[in-house]
Coordinates of C-alpha atoms in Angstrom, one line a residue:
Chain A
Q1 CA 124.3 129.2 169.6
K2 CA 128.0 128.7 169.9
E3 CA 130.2 129.9 167.1
V4 CA 131.9 126.5 166.8
E5 CA 130.4 123.2 167.9
Q6 CA 132.2 119.9 168.4
N7 CA 131.0 116.6 170.0
S8 CA 132.9 116.3 173.2
G9 CA 133.3 112.6 172.9
P10 CA 135.1 110.5 173.9
L11 CA 135.5 109.0 170.4
S12 CA 137.0 105.5 170.7
V13 CA 138.5 103.8 167.7
P14 CA 140.7 100.7 167.5
E15 CA 144.3 101.0 166.4
G16 CA 144.6 101.1 162.6
A17 CA 141.1 102.4 162.1
I18 CA 140.0 105.7 160.6
A19 CA 139.0 108.4 163.2
S20 CA 136.6 111.0 162.0
L21 CA 136.2 114.2 163.9
N22 CA 133.6 116.8 163.0
C23 CA 133.1 120.5 163.6
T24 CA 130.3 122.9 162.6
Y25 CA 130.4 126.7 162.7
S26 CA 127.8 129.4 162.6
D27 CA 129.5 132.3 160.9
R28 CA 129.1 132.1 157.1
G29 CA 131.8 134.6 156.6
S30 CA 134.5 132.3 158.1
Q31 CA 137.4 131.6 155.7
S32 CA 140.2 130.1 157.8
F33 CA 139.8 126.8 159.5
F34 CA 142.3 125.0 161.8
W35 CA 142.6 121.7 163.7
Y36 CA 144.7 121.7 166.8
R37 CA 145.8 118.6 168.8
Q38 CA 146.1 118.9 172.6
Y39 CA 147.6 116.1 174.7
S40 CA 146.5 116.0 178.3
G41 CA 148.3 118.7 180.3
K42 CA 150.0 120.2 177.3
S43 CA 149.3 123.2 175.1
P44 CA 147.5 122.9 171.7
E45 CA 149.6 122.4 168.6
L46 CA 148.5 123.2 165.1
I47 CA 148.2 120.1 162.9
M48 CA 146.1 121.2 159.9
S49 CA 144.8 124.4 158.2
I50 CA 142.3 124.6 155.4
Y51 CA 140.9 127.6 153.5
S52 CA 139.1 126.1 150.4
N53 CA 136.3 123.7 150.0
G54 CA 137.4 120.1 149.5
D55 CA 140.1 117.9 151.0
K56 CA 143.6 118.7 152.1
E57 CA 145.9 115.8 153.0
D58 CA 149.0 115.8 155.1
G59 CA 150.4 112.4 155.9
R60 CA 147.8 110.4 157.8
F61 CA 145.6 113.5 158.3
T62 CA 142.9 114.8 155.9
A63 CA 141.0 118.0 156.6
Q64 CA 137.7 118.4 154.8
L65 CA 135.8 121.6 154.3
N66 CA 132.3 122.3 153.2
K67 CA 131.4 125.9 153.4
A68 CA 127.9 125.5 152.1
S69 CA 127.0 123.1 154.9
Q70 CA 129.3 125.0 157.4
Y71 CA 131.3 122.0 158.6
V72 CA 134.9 121.0 158.7
S73 CA 136.2 117.6 159.5
L74 CA 139.4 115.8 160.3
L75 CA 140.1 112.3 159.3
I76 CA 143.0 110.4 160.8
R77 CA 143.9 107.2 158.9
D78 CA 145.7 104.3 160.5
S79 CA 145.0 105.7 164.0
Q80 CA 147.7 105.1 166.5
P81 CA 147.6 105.1 170.3
S82 CA 149.8 108.2 170.1
D83 CA 146.9 110.0 168.4
S84 CA 144.9 109.8 171.6
A85 CA 144.3 113.5 172.5
T86 CA 141.7 116.2 172.4
Y87 CA 141.2 117.8 169.0
L88 CA 140.2 121.4 168.8
C89 CA 138.5 123.0 165.8
A90 CA 139.2 126.7 165.3
V91 CA 137.5 129.1 162.8
S92 CA 138.1 132.7 161.8
R93 CA 137.2 135.3 159.2
W94 CA 140.1 136.5 157.0
N95 CA 142.1 139.2 158.6
F96 CA 140.1 139.0 161.7
N97 CA 142.9 138.7 164.3
K98 CA 141.2 136.1 166.5
F99 CA 139.7 132.6 166.3
Y100 CA 136.7 130.9 167.7
F101 CA 137.6 127.6 169.2
G102 CA 135.3 124.6 169.7
S103 CA 135.4 122.8 173.1
G104 CA 137.2 119.9 171.6
T105 CA 136.6 116.2 170.9
K106 CA 138.5 113.7 173.0
L107 CA 139.9 110.8 170.9
N108 CA 140.9 107.5 172.4
V109 CA 142.8 105.0 170.1
K110 CA 142.7 101.5 171.7
P111 CA 145.7 99.2 171.0
Chain B
S1 CA 162.7 130.4 163.5
Q2 CA 160.1 131.8 165.9
T3 CA 159.8 130.6 169.5
I4 CA 157.5 131.5 172.3
H5 CA 158.4 131.4 175.9
Q6 CA 156.0 131.3 178.8
W7 CA 156.7 131.1 182.5
P8 CA 156.4 129.9 185.1
A9 CA 155.1 126.4 184.2
T10 CA 153.2 125.9 187.4
L11 CA 152.1 128.3 190.1
V12 CA 150.2 127.9 193.4
Q13 CA 149.0 131.1 194.8
P14 CA 146.7 132.0 197.8
V15 CA 143.4 133.7 197.3
G16 CA 143.9 137.5 197.3
S17 CA 147.5 137.4 196.1
P18 CA 148.7 139.2 193.0
L19 CA 149.6 137.4 189.7
S20 CA 152.0 138.1 186.9
L21 CA 152.5 135.8 184.0
E22 CA 154.9 136.6 181.3
C23 CA 155.2 135.6 177.6
T24 CA 157.8 136.6 175.1
V25 CA 158.2 135.8 171.4
E26 CA 161.5 135.6 169.5
G27 CA 162.3 135.6 165.9
T28 CA 159.5 137.8 164.6
S29 CA 158.4 141.4 164.9
N30 CA 155.0 143.0 165.4
P31 CA 153.2 139.7 166.2
N32 CA 149.6 139.4 167.4
L33 CA 149.7 138.2 171.0
Y34 CA 146.9 136.3 172.9
W35 CA 146.1 135.1 176.4
Y36 CA 143.8 132.2 176.8
R37 CA 142.5 130.3 179.8
Q38 CA 141.4 126.7 179.9
A39 CA 139.6 125.5 183.0
A40 CA 139.9 121.8 183.8
G41 CA 138.1 119.7 181.2
R42 CA 136.9 122.8 179.3
G43 CA 137.5 124.7 176.1
L44 CA 139.8 127.7 175.4
Q45 CA 138.5 131.0 176.6
L46 CA 140.1 134.1 175.0
L47 CA 141.0 136.6 177.7
F48 CA 143.0 139.3 175.9
Y49 CA 144.6 139.9 172.5
S50 CA 147.0 142.6 171.2
I51 CA 147.8 143.7 167.7
G52 CA 150.5 146.1 168.8
I53 CA 152.1 147.9 171.7
D54 CA 149.4 149.5 173.9
Q55 CA 146.7 148.0 171.7
I56 CA 145.0 145.4 173.9
S57 CA 141.4 144.1 173.6
S58 CA 139.7 142.5 176.5
E59 CA 137.3 139.7 175.7
V60 CA 135.6 139.0 179.1
P61 CA 135.1 141.1 182.2
Q62 CA 137.1 139.8 185.1
N63 CA 139.8 140.8 187.6
L64 CA 142.6 140.2 185.1
S65 CA 144.5 142.7 183.1
A66 CA 147.1 142.5 180.3
S67 CA 149.9 144.7 179.2
R68 CA 152.3 144.8 176.3
P69 CA 155.3 146.9 177.4
Q70 CA 157.4 145.8 174.4
D71 CA 156.7 144.5 170.9
R72 CA 157.3 140.8 171.8
Q73 CA 156.3 140.8 175.4
F74 CA 152.8 140.2 176.8
I75 CA 152.0 140.1 180.5
L76 CA 148.9 138.9 182.3
S77 CA 148.3 140.3 185.8
S78 CA 145.9 140.3 188.6
K79 CA 145.9 142.4 191.8
K80 CA 143.9 139.9 193.8
L81 CA 143.3 136.3 192.7
L82 CA 140.0 134.5 193.1
L83 CA 139.5 130.7 193.4
S84 CA 137.8 130.9 190.0
D85 CA 141.0 132.1 188.4
S86 CA 142.5 128.6 188.6
G87 CA 143.2 127.1 185.3
F88 CA 145.7 126.5 182.5
Y89 CA 146.9 129.9 181.0
L90 CA 148.1 129.9 177.5
C91 CA 149.9 132.6 175.6
A92 CA 149.9 132.5 171.8
W93 CA 151.3 134.5 168.9
S94 CA 150.4 134.8 165.3
V95 CA 151.5 136.9 162.3
Q96 CA 149.3 140.0 161.8
S97 CA 145.7 139.1 161.0
A98 CA 146.1 135.5 162.3
N99 CA 145.3 134.1 158.9
Y100 CA 147.8 131.2 159.3
G101 CA 147.1 130.0 162.8
Y102 CA 148.4 130.6 166.3
T103 CA 151.4 129.1 168.0
F104 CA 150.9 128.5 171.6
G105 CA 153.4 128.6 174.4
S106 CA 153.8 125.7 176.8
G107 CA 151.3 127.2 179.3
T108 CA 151.1 128.0 183.0
R109 CA 149.1 125.9 185.3
L110 CA 147.7 128.1 188.0
T111 CA 146.1 126.8 191.2
V112 CA 144.6 129.3 193.5
V113 CA 144.2 128.0 197.1

């Protein structure tokens, strides 16, 4: 079993819709959760971090964490073609020095 | 502010040749440093990480090595490249304990021919 699982996609949504990206993890001791966006040919960039159960909103992005069910999700509201990228989920224990990354979900936002 | 520099951006090397990729961080001290590799269409594979000078952990057995000669410098090396070493190499840094996420460099695309 992989430490972090993501559906590889591609997930296709029309412009203006809500994109929902999901991630499950296996280590119940995980306490730090991150979403990275990676455009084709570029390096990943951190877009959201979440540490507590519930929702965390930042602009059009909302991260959701449910530790009991061991999943973390990312919602992108009013999706734009510029959101088309691969989204990577990363998980870590507190003070653990390294993350476990999922293999990423490719998102296509169609104009 | 902190910045991370990684070079070169692209590299084409013959099989059996040596490799040296360099990464430096500015604007912080005693960072954690990481080398990742991403094969085409694949996820990120952690190769090495370092929590301090001469403190390097290797995650996968392979013909690569890493060194940290200075606090903010991390070098990835190979004595003889294999075709399977082709990929996108990413350096990253974090504050100690990595609790607040990594910041990645711009990456080096290595093609072994």
